Short mmCIF file of C-alpha atoms in Angstrom, two decimals:
data_model
loop_
_atom_site.label_atom_id
_atom_site.label_comp_id
_atom_site.label_asym_id
_atom_site.label_seq_id
_atom_site.Cartn_x
_atom_site.Cartn_y
_atom_site.Cartn_z
CA UNK A 1 -11.76 -75.18 18.86
CA UNK A 2 -10.12 -71.96 19.90
CA UNK A 3 -10.34 -70.63 16.43
CA UNK A 4 -14.10 -71.33 16.26
CA UNK A 5 -14.46 -69.63 19.60
CA UNK A 6 -12.75 -66.52 18.34
CA UNK A 7 -15.06 -66.42 15.28
CA UNK A 8 -18.30 -66.55 17.32
CA UNK A 9 -19.72 -63.03 17.56
CA UNK A 10 -19.47 -61.77 21.08
CA UNK A 11 -22.81 -60.03 20.81
CA UNK A 12 -24.42 -63.41 21.08
CA UNK A 13 -22.53 -64.41 24.18
CA UNK A 14 -24.50 -64.27 27.45
CA UNK A 15 -23.06 -62.98 30.65
CA UNK A 16 -25.42 -65.36 32.46
CA UNK A 17 -22.98 -68.16 31.81
CA UNK A 18 -21.10 -67.03 34.95
CA UNK A 19 -20.91 -69.59 37.71
CA UNK A 20 -20.84 -67.07 40.55
CA UNK A 21 -24.07 -66.38 42.40
CA UNK A 22 -24.69 -62.80 43.44
CA UNK A 23 -26.57 -62.08 46.67
CA UNK A 24 -27.81 -59.04 48.47
CA UNK A 25 -27.06 -55.63 47.03
CA UNK A 26 -24.68 -57.21 44.50
CA UNK A 27 -27.57 -59.01 42.90
CA UNK A 28 -29.48 -55.81 42.08
CA UNK A 29 -29.50 -54.35 38.56
CA UNK A 30 -27.30 -51.39 39.70
CA UNK A 31 -24.55 -53.75 40.93
CA UNK A 32 -24.77 -56.67 38.59
CA UNK A 33 -22.23 -56.32 35.70
CA UNK A 34 -24.50 -58.56 33.64
CA UNK A 35 -27.25 -55.85 33.61
CA UNK A 36 -27.41 -52.82 31.39
CA UNK A 37 -27.96 -50.43 34.22
CA UNK A 38 -24.63 -51.29 35.78
CA UNK A 39 -22.83 -51.04 32.40
CA UNK A 40 -24.27 -47.55 31.81
CA UNK A 41 -23.06 -46.47 35.28
CA UNK A 42 -19.64 -47.71 34.23
CA UNK A 43 -19.95 -45.74 31.02
CA UNK A 44 -20.37 -42.61 33.06
CA UNK A 45 -17.14 -43.31 34.85
CA UNK A 46 -15.42 -44.02 31.52
CA UNK A 47 -16.54 -40.69 30.03
CA UNK A 48 -15.36 -38.75 33.09
CA UNK A 49 -12.02 -40.57 33.20
CA UNK A 50 -10.38 -38.10 30.81
CA UNK A 51 -12.65 -35.18 31.52
CA UNK A 52 -10.10 -33.57 33.81
CA UNK A 53 -7.29 -34.02 31.24
CA UNK A 54 -9.25 -32.29 28.46
CA UNK A 55 -10.41 -29.57 30.95
CA UNK A 56 -6.88 -28.77 31.91
CA UNK A 57 -5.09 -29.20 28.56
CA UNK A 58 -6.34 -25.84 27.30
CA UNK A 59 -6.06 -24.02 30.63
CA UNK A 60 -3.27 -21.86 29.12
CA UNK A 61 -5.43 -20.93 26.14
CA UNK A 62 -8.32 -19.87 28.42
CA UNK A 63 -5.92 -17.79 30.61
CA UNK A 64 -3.43 -16.66 28.02
CA UNK A 65 -3.47 -12.89 28.81
CA UNK A 66 -3.56 -13.55 32.55
CA UNK A 67 -0.57 -15.89 32.34
CA UNK A 68 1.50 -13.46 30.31
CA UNK A 69 0.66 -10.45 32.51
CA UNK A 70 0.86 -12.22 35.94
CA UNK A 71 3.90 -14.31 35.16
CA UNK A 72 5.52 -11.48 33.09
CA UNK A 73 6.39 -13.76 30.17
CA UNK A 74 6.35 -13.22 26.43
CA UNK A 75 4.13 -15.16 24.00
CA UNK A 76 7.20 -17.19 23.04
CA UNK A 77 7.56 -18.36 26.60
CA UNK A 78 3.85 -18.84 27.06
CA UNK A 79 3.54 -21.30 24.17
CA UNK A 80 6.17 -23.50 25.82
CA UNK A 81 3.38 -24.65 28.02
CA UNK A 82 1.95 -26.47 25.00
CA UNK A 83 5.25 -27.57 23.56
CA UNK A 84 6.25 -29.22 26.83
CA UNK A 85 3.08 -31.28 26.72
CA UNK A 86 3.80 -32.46 23.19
CA UNK A 87 7.50 -33.27 23.46
CA UNK A 88 7.20 -36.37 25.79
CA UNK A 89 4.43 -37.71 23.49
CA UNK A 90 6.72 -37.75 20.51
CA UNK A 91 8.09 -40.92 22.11
CA UNK A 92 5.33 -42.09 24.48
CA UNK A 93 2.74 -42.53 21.72
CA UNK A 94 4.72 -45.51 20.52
CA UNK A 95 4.70 -47.19 23.91
CA UNK A 96 1.38 -46.35 25.58
CA UNK A 97 -0.25 -49.65 24.58
CA UNK A 98 2.84 -51.62 25.51
CA UNK A 99 2.95 -50.02 29.03
CA UNK A 100 -0.72 -50.91 29.57
CA UNK A 101 -0.43 -54.45 28.18
CA UNK A 102 2.90 -55.65 29.53
CA UNK A 103 4.00 -53.43 32.42
CA UNK A 104 1.12 -52.00 34.45
CA UNK A 105 -2.05 -53.56 33.24
CA UNK A 106 -4.99 -51.42 32.29
CA UNK A 107 -6.35 -50.83 35.83
CA UNK A 108 -3.02 -49.88 37.46
CA UNK A 109 -1.93 -48.09 34.32
CA UNK A 110 -5.02 -45.90 34.40
CA UNK A 111 -4.35 -44.90 37.95
CA UNK A 112 -0.69 -44.15 37.20
CA UNK A 113 -1.50 -41.99 34.19
CA UNK A 114 -4.30 -40.24 36.09
CA UNK A 115 -1.79 -39.48 38.84
CA UNK A 116 0.61 -38.01 36.22
CA UNK A 117 -2.15 -35.77 34.98
CA UNK A 118 -3.18 -34.70 38.57
CA UNK A 119 0.37 -34.13 39.77
CA UNK A 120 1.27 -32.30 36.58
CA UNK A 121 -1.68 -29.90 37.09
CA UNK A 122 -0.88 -29.45 40.77
CA UNK A 123 2.70 -28.52 40.02
CA UNK A 124 1.48 -26.23 37.22
CA UNK A 125 -0.88 -24.44 39.55
CA UNK A 126 1.74 -24.30 42.35
CA UNK A 127 4.19 -22.69 39.99
CA UNK A 128 1.68 -19.90 39.31
CA UNK A 129 0.84 -19.45 42.95
CA UNK A 130 4.56 -19.06 44.00
CA UNK A 131 5.24 -16.97 40.87
CA UNK A 132 7.65 -19.37 39.25
CA UNK A 133 7.25 -19.95 35.56
CA UNK A 134 9.87 -22.62 35.54
CA UNK A 135 7.81 -24.73 37.96
CA UNK A 136 4.79 -24.25 35.68
CA UNK A 137 6.77 -25.62 32.75
CA UNK A 138 7.80 -28.65 34.79
CA UNK A 139 4.12 -29.20 35.66
CA UNK A 140 3.09 -29.13 31.98
CA UNK A 141 5.79 -31.72 31.13
CA UNK A 142 4.56 -34.04 33.87
CA UNK A 143 0.98 -33.42 32.75
CA UNK A 144 2.00 -34.53 29.16
CA UNK A 145 3.35 -37.83 30.51
CA UNK A 146 -0.16 -38.97 31.36
CA UNK A 147 -2.58 -37.18 29.15
CA UNK A 148 -2.21 -39.11 25.87
CA UNK A 149 -1.85 -42.56 27.51
CA UNK A 150 -4.86 -41.96 29.71
CA UNK A 151 -6.97 -41.72 26.50
CA UNK A 152 -5.53 -45.15 25.43
CA UNK A 153 -6.58 -46.67 28.76
CA UNK A 154 -10.06 -45.07 28.39
CA UNK A 155 -10.57 -46.65 24.99
CA UNK A 156 -9.47 -50.03 26.34
CA UNK A 157 -12.02 -49.87 29.06
CA UNK A 158 -14.71 -48.97 26.51
CA UNK A 159 -13.98 -51.93 24.32
CA UNK A 160 -13.74 -54.30 27.30
CA UNK A 161 -17.23 -53.28 28.63
CA UNK A 162 -19.11 -52.59 25.38
CA UNK A 163 -17.60 -54.69 22.59
CA UNK A 164 -20.33 -56.25 20.44
CA UNK A 165 -23.02 -53.93 22.02
CA UNK A 166 -23.13 -50.12 22.01
CA UNK A 167 -19.46 -49.52 21.28
CA UNK A 168 -19.99 -46.87 18.58
CA UNK A 169 -22.32 -44.91 20.86
CA UNK A 170 -19.78 -45.18 23.66
CA UNK A 171 -16.97 -43.66 21.59
CA UNK A 172 -19.31 -40.92 20.48
CA UNK A 173 -20.10 -40.07 24.07
CA UNK A 174 -16.40 -40.13 24.94
CA UNK A 175 -15.73 -37.61 22.18
CA UNK A 176 -18.65 -35.41 23.33
CA UNK A 177 -17.51 -35.43 26.93
CA UNK A 178 -13.94 -34.49 25.99
CA UNK A 179 -15.20 -31.55 23.90
CA UNK A 180 -17.52 -30.56 26.79
CA UNK A 181 -14.48 -30.46 29.05
CA UNK A 182 -12.59 -28.23 26.60
CA UNK A 183 -15.58 -25.95 26.10
CA UNK A 184 -16.24 -25.57 29.91
CA UNK A 185 -12.52 -24.69 30.36
CA UNK A 186 -12.66 -22.00 27.74
CA UNK A 187 -15.74 -20.31 29.22
CA UNK A 188 -15.41 -20.62 32.97
CA UNK A 189 -11.78 -19.97 33.78
CA UNK A 190 -11.81 -16.20 33.21
CA UNK A 191 -14.84 -15.70 35.53
CA UNK A 192 -13.13 -17.87 38.11
CA UNK A 193 -9.95 -15.87 37.82
CA UNK A 194 -11.79 -12.60 38.26
CA UNK A 195 -13.63 -14.00 41.28
CA UNK A 196 -10.33 -14.85 42.98
CA UNK A 197 -8.59 -11.66 41.93
CA UNK A 198 -11.26 -9.57 43.71
CA UNK A 199 -9.99 -10.88 47.03
CA UNK A 200 -6.29 -10.55 46.26
CA UNK A 201 -4.14 -7.40 46.00
CA UNK A 202 -3.26 -6.46 42.47
CA UNK A 203 0.46 -6.82 43.17
CA UNK A 204 -0.11 -10.57 43.87
CA UNK A 205 -2.49 -11.28 41.03
CA UNK A 206 -0.47 -14.40 40.19
CA UNK A 207 -1.95 -16.04 43.24
CA UNK A 208 -5.38 -15.67 41.72
CA UNK A 209 -3.98 -17.42 38.67
CA UNK A 210 -2.63 -20.26 40.81
CA UNK A 211 -5.93 -20.62 42.62
CA UNK A 212 -7.80 -20.78 39.27
CA UNK A 213 -5.43 -23.51 38.10
CA UNK A 214 -6.01 -25.46 41.35
CA UNK A 215 -9.64 -25.68 40.32
CA UNK A 216 -8.43 -27.68 37.36
CA UNK A 217 -6.51 -29.91 39.74
CA UNK A 218 -9.75 -30.51 41.53
CA UNK A 219 -11.35 -31.61 38.27
CA UNK A 220 -8.45 -33.99 37.70
CA UNK A 221 -8.92 -35.35 41.22
CA UNK A 222 -12.53 -36.14 40.35
CA UNK A 223 -11.35 -37.95 37.20
CA UNK A 224 -8.85 -39.91 39.34
CA UNK A 225 -11.66 -40.91 41.62
CA UNK A 226 -13.60 -42.15 38.60
CA UNK A 227 -10.50 -44.18 37.58
CA UNK A 228 -10.24 -45.77 41.01
CA UNK A 229 -13.97 -46.65 41.01
CA UNK A 230 -13.67 -47.95 37.45
CA UNK A 231 -10.68 -50.17 38.33
CA UNK A 232 -12.58 -51.68 41.29
CA UNK A 233 -15.71 -52.34 39.22
CA UNK A 234 -13.71 -53.77 36.31
CA UNK A 235 -11.87 -56.16 38.58
CA UNK A 236 -15.13 -57.20 40.24
CA UNK A 237 -16.70 -57.75 36.83
CA UNK A 238 -13.72 -59.78 35.67
CA UNK A 239 -14.12 -62.05 38.71
CA UNK A 240 -17.87 -62.45 38.32
CA UNK A 241 -17.91 -62.89 34.58
CA UNK A 242 -14.65 -64.83 34.47
CA UNK A 243 -13.19 -62.50 31.87
CA UNK A 244 -9.52 -62.09 31.01
CA UNK A 245 -7.89 -58.70 31.60
CA UNK A 246 -8.39 -56.37 28.65
CA UNK A 247 -5.40 -55.38 26.52
CA UNK A 248 -4.82 -52.72 23.96
CA UNK A 249 -3.53 -55.14 21.24
CA UNK A 250 -1.14 -52.45 19.93
CA UNK A 251 1.71 -53.67 17.83
CA UNK A 252 4.59 -51.37 17.09
CA UNK A 253 7.47 -52.32 14.73
CA UNK A 254 9.75 -49.43 13.85
CA UNK A 255 11.27 -51.50 11.08
CA UNK A 256 7.97 -51.15 9.18
CA UNK A 257 8.67 -47.49 8.52
CA UNK A 258 10.90 -48.36 5.59
CA UNK A 259 7.92 -50.03 3.87
CA UNK A 260 5.61 -47.02 4.05
CA UNK A 261 4.31 -45.92 0.63
CA UNK A 262 4.32 -42.47 -0.98
CA UNK A 263 0.56 -42.25 -0.27
CA UNK A 264 1.11 -42.75 3.47
CA UNK A 265 3.90 -40.12 3.64
CA UNK A 266 1.59 -37.68 1.84
CA UNK A 267 -1.09 -38.44 4.46
CA UNK A 268 1.50 -37.74 7.20
CA UNK A 269 2.35 -34.38 5.60
CA UNK A 270 -1.32 -33.43 5.36
CA UNK A 271 -1.84 -34.35 9.01
CA UNK A 272 1.03 -32.35 10.34
CA UNK A 273 0.60 -29.35 8.09
CA UNK A 274 -3.09 -29.10 8.81
CA UNK A 275 -3.16 -29.60 12.51
CA UNK A 276 -0.27 -27.14 13.25
CA UNK A 277 -2.60 -24.45 11.80
CA UNK A 278 -5.40 -25.52 14.21
CA UNK A 279 -4.07 -26.33 17.70
CA UNK A 280 -1.48 -23.59 18.03
CA UNK A 281 -4.05 -21.11 16.63
CA UNK A 282 -6.57 -22.12 19.31
CA UNK A 283 -3.87 -21.79 21.98
CA UNK A 284 -3.24 -18.15 20.93
CA UNK A 285 -6.83 -17.45 19.81
CA UNK A 286 -8.06 -15.72 22.94
CA UNK A 287 -5.53 -12.88 22.77
CA UNK A 288 -5.98 -12.68 18.98
CA UNK A 289 -9.66 -12.14 19.11
CA UNK A 290 -9.36 -9.59 21.82
CA UNK A 291 -6.57 -7.68 20.03
CA UNK A 292 -7.94 -7.65 16.53
CA UNK A 293 -11.77 -7.79 16.93
CA UNK A 294 -11.94 -5.87 20.25
CA UNK A 295 -13.86 -8.64 21.95
CA UNK A 296 -14.29 -8.85 25.71
CA UNK A 297 -12.56 -11.88 27.37
CA UNK A 298 -15.87 -13.78 27.74
CA UNK A 299 -16.74 -13.15 24.08
CA UNK A 300 -13.29 -14.17 22.90
CA UNK A 301 -13.47 -17.33 24.97
CA UNK A 302 -16.84 -18.20 23.47
CA UNK A 303 -15.59 -17.68 19.94
CA UNK A 304 -12.43 -19.68 20.62
CA UNK A 305 -14.46 -22.58 21.96
CA UNK A 306 -16.79 -22.83 18.91
CA UNK A 307 -14.50 -25.32 17.18
CA UNK A 308 -14.88 -27.74 20.12
CA UNK A 309 -18.61 -27.42 20.29
CA UNK A 310 -19.09 -28.00 16.58
CA UNK A 311 -16.62 -30.86 16.61
CA UNK A 312 -18.73 -32.70 19.18
CA UNK A 313 -22.08 -32.01 17.51
CA UNK A 314 -21.22 -32.23 13.73
CA UNK A 315 -18.72 -35.06 13.57
CA UNK A 316 -21.19 -37.92 13.83
CA UNK A 317 -23.22 -36.56 10.89
CA UNK A 318 -20.19 -35.66 8.83
CA UNK A 319 -18.70 -39.09 9.47
CA UNK A 320 -21.94 -40.78 8.46
CA UNK A 321 -21.86 -38.76 5.24
CA UNK A 322 -18.29 -39.68 4.42
CA UNK A 323 -19.10 -43.37 5.15
CA UNK A 324 -22.09 -43.32 2.80
CA UNK A 325 -20.57 -41.21 0.00
CA UNK A 326 -16.89 -42.17 0.00
CA UNK A 327 -14.57 -39.91 -2.07
CA UNK A 328 -12.31 -39.43 0.92
CA UNK A 329 -9.61 -37.37 -0.80
CA UNK A 330 -12.19 -35.04 -2.24
CA UNK A 331 -13.45 -34.30 1.34
CA UNK A 332 -9.83 -33.90 2.54
CA UNK A 333 -9.12 -31.31 -0.24
CA UNK A 334 -12.36 -29.50 0.43
CA UNK A 335 -11.69 -29.43 4.21
CA UNK A 336 -8.20 -28.02 3.81
CA UNK A 337 -9.35 -25.42 1.30
CA UNK A 338 -12.25 -24.24 3.52
CA UNK A 339 -9.96 -24.05 6.53
CA UNK A 340 -7.47 -21.96 4.46
CA UNK A 341 -10.41 -19.63 3.55
CA UNK A 342 -11.39 -19.31 7.22
CA UNK A 343 -7.85 -18.26 8.21
CA UNK A 344 -7.72 -15.77 5.33
CA UNK A 345 -11.07 -14.38 6.46
CA UNK A 346 -9.75 -13.84 10.00
CA UNK A 347 -6.40 -12.50 8.73
CA UNK A 348 -7.62 -9.99 6.11
CA UNK A 349 -11.14 -8.94 7.10
CA UNK A 350 -12.90 -7.66 10.17
CA UNK A 351 -15.97 -9.82 9.78
CA UNK A 352 -17.50 -11.37 12.88
CA UNK A 353 -14.92 -14.14 13.79
CA UNK A 354 -17.72 -16.34 15.03
CA UNK A 355 -18.66 -17.03 11.40
CA UNK A 356 -15.11 -18.08 10.42
CA UNK A 357 -14.62 -20.19 13.58
CA UNK A 358 -17.99 -21.99 13.01
CA UNK A 359 -17.04 -22.89 9.43
CA UNK A 360 -13.58 -23.89 10.72
CA UNK A 361 -15.19 -26.27 13.21
CA UNK A 362 -17.13 -28.00 10.44
CA UNK A 363 -14.13 -28.33 8.07
CA UNK A 364 -11.89 -29.52 10.95
CA UNK A 365 -14.43 -32.26 11.81
CA UNK A 366 -14.77 -33.19 8.19
CA UNK A 367 -11.06 -33.65 7.73
CA UNK A 368 -10.85 -35.92 10.80
CA UNK A 369 -13.60 -38.04 9.38
CA UNK A 370 -12.07 -38.30 5.91
CA UNK A 371 -8.30 -38.36 6.48
CA UNK A 372 -7.69 -40.92 9.14
CA UNK A 373 -9.61 -43.83 7.60
CA UNK A 374 -7.26 -43.65 4.56
CA UNK A 375 -4.33 -44.93 6.61
CA UNK A 376 -5.85 -48.34 6.95
CA UNK A 377 -6.11 -48.64 3.19
CA UNK A 378 -2.53 -47.84 2.31
CA UNK A 379 -0.80 -50.08 4.98
CA UNK A 380 -1.27 -53.80 5.74
CA UNK A 381 -3.10 -54.80 8.92
CA UNK A 382 0.07 -55.76 10.72
CA UNK A 383 1.57 -52.29 10.11
CA UNK A 384 -1.36 -50.22 11.47
CA UNK A 385 0.14 -49.89 14.89
CA UNK A 386 3.37 -48.54 13.51
CA UNK A 387 1.67 -46.25 11.02
CA UNK A 388 -0.55 -44.62 13.64
CA UNK A 389 2.16 -44.47 16.25
CA UNK A 390 4.45 -42.74 13.76
CA UNK A 391 1.64 -40.44 12.63
CA UNK A 392 0.95 -39.36 16.22
CA UNK A 393 4.64 -38.96 16.93
CA UNK A 394 5.37 -36.55 14.06
CA UNK A 395 2.10 -34.75 14.81
CA UNK A 396 3.24 -34.07 18.43
CA UNK A 397 6.70 -33.06 17.19
CA UNK A 398 5.16 -30.66 14.73
CA UNK A 399 2.80 -29.20 17.31
CA UNK A 400 5.65 -28.74 19.78
CA UNK A 401 7.95 -26.97 17.33
CA UNK A 402 5.33 -24.86 15.48
CA UNK A 403 3.79 -23.63 18.78
CA UNK A 404 7.17 -22.19 19.74
CA UNK A 405 7.59 -20.67 16.32
CA UNK A 406 4.15 -19.15 16.47
CA UNK A 407 4.91 -17.55 19.83
CA UNK A 408 8.10 -16.00 18.41
CA UNK A 409 6.15 -14.60 15.45
CA UNK A 410 3.54 -13.01 17.71
CA UNK A 411 6.19 -11.24 19.82
CA UNK A 412 8.22 -10.03 16.88
CA UNK A 413 5.81 -9.59 13.95
CA UNK A 414 2.27 -9.62 15.29
CA UNK A 415 -0.85 -11.62 14.60
CA UNK A 416 -1.18 -10.71 10.92
CA UNK A 417 2.14 -12.45 10.10
CA UNK A 418 1.04 -15.32 12.38
CA UNK A 419 -2.10 -15.83 10.24
CA UNK A 420 0.00 -15.71 7.10
CA UNK A 421 2.25 -18.37 8.63
CA UNK A 422 -0.75 -20.60 9.33
CA UNK A 423 -2.03 -20.00 5.79
CA UNK A 424 1.35 -21.15 4.47
CA UNK A 425 1.08 -24.42 6.37
CA UNK A 426 -2.44 -24.96 5.02
CA UNK A 427 -1.17 -24.30 1.48
CA UNK A 428 1.38 -27.12 2.09
CA UNK A 429 -1.49 -29.34 3.24
CA UNK A 430 -3.50 -28.41 0.18
CA UNK A 431 -0.59 -29.16 -2.19
CA UNK A 432 -0.03 -32.52 -0.45
CA UNK A 433 -3.77 -33.34 -0.79
CA UNK A 434 -3.72 -32.64 -4.51
CA UNK A 435 -0.61 -34.71 -4.87
CA UNK A 436 -2.29 -37.55 -2.95
CA UNK A 437 -5.15 -37.33 -5.41
CA UNK A 438 -2.76 -37.47 -8.44
CA UNK A 439 -0.69 -40.33 -7.02
CA UNK A 440 -3.81 -42.25 -6.14
CA UNK A 441 -5.19 -41.75 -9.65
CA UNK A 442 -1.95 -42.75 -11.36
CA UNK A 443 -1.47 -45.89 -9.24
CA UNK A 444 -5.13 -46.95 -8.96
CA UNK A 445 -5.07 -47.48 -5.28
CA UNK A 446 -8.74 -46.57 -4.89
CA UNK A 447 -8.50 -43.94 -2.15
CA UNK A 448 -10.98 -41.65 -3.82
CA UNK A 449 -13.57 -44.17 -4.91
CA UNK A 450 -17.18 -43.71 -3.96
CA UNK A 451 -18.67 -46.09 -1.44
CA UNK A 452 -20.76 -47.71 -4.18
CA UNK A 453 -17.66 -48.36 -6.33
CA UNK A 454 -15.80 -49.74 -3.34
CA UNK A 455 -18.65 -52.11 -2.49
CA UNK A 456 -18.75 -53.45 -6.09
CA UNK A 457 -15.00 -54.00 -6.12
CA UNK A 458 -15.18 -55.61 -2.70
CA UNK A 459 -17.85 -58.03 -3.90
CA UNK A 460 -15.82 -58.92 -6.93
CA UNK A 461 -12.82 -59.43 -4.73
CA UNK A 462 -14.69 -61.77 -2.44
CA UNK A 463 -15.86 -63.91 -5.47
CA UNK A 464 -12.30 -64.14 -6.70
CA UNK A 465 -10.92 -65.15 -3.35
CA UNK A 466 -13.59 -67.73 -2.74
CA UNK A 467 -13.11 -69.37 -6.12
CA UNK A 468 -9.38 -69.63 -5.58
CA UNK A 469 -9.92 -72.21 -2.86
CA UNK A 470 -7.14 -70.77 -0.81
CA UNK A 471 -6.41 -73.05 2.16
CA UNK A 472 -6.23 -70.01 4.38
CA UNK A 473 -9.65 -68.79 3.31
CA UNK A 474 -11.36 -69.64 6.56
CA UNK A 475 -8.97 -67.58 8.53
CA UNK A 476 -9.51 -64.31 6.69
CA UNK A 477 -11.88 -61.50 7.66
CA UNK A 478 -14.06 -60.48 4.77
CA UNK A 479 -15.91 -57.89 6.77
CA UNK A 480 -13.01 -55.62 5.93
CA UNK A 481 -12.02 -55.83 2.26
CA UNK A 482 -8.51 -54.92 1.06
CA UNK A 483 -10.10 -52.54 -1.41
CA UNK A 484 -12.43 -50.83 1.03
CA UNK A 485 -10.91 -48.29 3.46
CA UNK A 486 -12.14 -48.82 6.93
CA UNK A 487 -14.70 -46.30 8.02
CA UNK A 488 -14.14 -43.91 10.85
CA UNK A 489 -15.99 -46.23 13.27
CA UNK A 490 -14.05 -49.34 12.15
CA UNK A 491 -10.79 -47.56 12.68
CA UNK A 492 -11.72 -46.39 16.07
CA UNK A 493 -12.82 -49.94 16.98
CA UNK A 494 -9.85 -51.67 15.36
CA UNK A 495 -6.87 -49.47 16.18
CA UNK A 496 -7.42 -46.23 18.06
CA UNK A 497 -9.12 -48.16 20.77
CA UNK A 498 -5.79 -50.07 20.79
CA UNK A 499 -7.59 -53.41 20.94
CA UNK A 500 -6.76 -55.71 18.05
CA UNK A 501 -9.18 -57.99 16.26
CA UNK A 502 -7.88 -61.00 18.19
CA UNK A 503 -9.55 -59.60 21.33
CA UNK A 504 -13.02 -59.12 20.01
CA UNK A 505 -15.29 -60.13 17.10
CA UNK A 506 -17.69 -57.96 15.29
CA UNK A 507 -21.11 -59.51 14.61
CA UNK A 508 -21.87 -60.37 10.94
CA UNK A 509 -24.57 -57.67 10.83
CA UNK A 510 -22.24 -54.92 12.02
CA UNK A 511 -22.47 -51.72 10.03
CA UNK A 512 -20.10 -48.82 10.64
CA UNK A 513 -21.49 -45.78 12.36
CA UNK A 514 -19.86 -42.34 12.37
CA UNK A 515 -20.24 -42.06 16.10
CA UNK A 516 -16.82 -43.54 16.65
CA UNK A 517 -14.00 -42.23 14.61
CA UNK A 518 -10.31 -41.44 14.95
CA UNK A 519 -10.10 -37.97 16.43
CA UNK A 520 -6.97 -36.24 17.48
CA UNK A 521 -8.14 -33.10 19.28
CA UNK A 522 -6.63 -33.11 22.65
#
């Protein structure tokens, strides 16, 4: 009976089965968790839950020159503010789901991780205000303890409230809000800093920096308030609807690493080699655009934020295209090659950087849509947790180390050598992409098939499995074929939301949408 219950699509379940009668204000559409109006209010809280984290993550990039001048630090020391965020997540990305499932629970865990983000930003701002860069470094480390895991909690809430309904739209809105937070940070912090510095003596300009960063702490406090309200409403809805507490469903087995195929290791190499040429570049981009292209701070901030804006706007359409066309490895190779061209354009020409950054935003979004779904094809279902945990771990390690190396290069060699350094990493990513294509072609693993070819093979596979009269036939999920790589939306639903299939069931009519896809921009 339990098995049949699990197989029933949740979209057909009615919340009206609840036994609890609501009266007074609680019975209105705004307060009744069975009504759409209430769920959309909760959606607003979910979207703003990580808004503060994304706003503050790139505070250093928006204030790079101010930090280096006011705190009297080199670029090498400055980039430590990013490395110290990434280092704890080399380990924590394996255990975020476990902490939410087994230790804290999603409601308490959300508050704890929000408090880490808030306290980290407060310490970061305090360090600037008292002119102590060491305290600022401690603050960024504390901030990193909460940032990544807060995103896991956010995804868990989304699936708990919108599974079987508007889940793809919800993940798309989450992505857009995160990018809006990053974009606002890039464009408002310099004006805020100037406003504060007008009232402070030039010899104490670091206080203006601290006050600007305290504004970020205020944004984090707003996100914490959203987390508190969300926890209250979620607990109330669980009581009214008689639902079980949501869990991430994450399964991590480090012993699975030894079974990873060559295809998966090549995907790991592409991931690390590509993203170390994106995130550290954005962290150093403000000063680069000012130094080379003689842009004013406001103009440089606008150019530096173009990648975030395009990522939010173009990703749904690019993901839809990849889902319909297939040929994932082709899009990966194209994205890496175009990104390499953009870096070369900024390194060796004086063309308007807005053009290169706009193209970079499109290619970055394309790679995210094409690369991450490949992981689910090359590893079995039970190893997805380990594969993604390991991928995020080495990505954070790469970002931490390369950020420090990039800072050293800027101090000692300048921005031209830095761009050559990033181009070298993109060449590694391009070589790994071509090798992935060759290995896939030689082994016939189907990573670069078109969607039409995959559908035909999936249909043939279903017929073969049905005719075999396997006694386990009824327990298998044919909505996801072994030969068909999961789309961006399916991956986001199935793993990156950290909620396994055992916790929710997709309706038979479900079709993947590109609004929800595995995205790793912080």
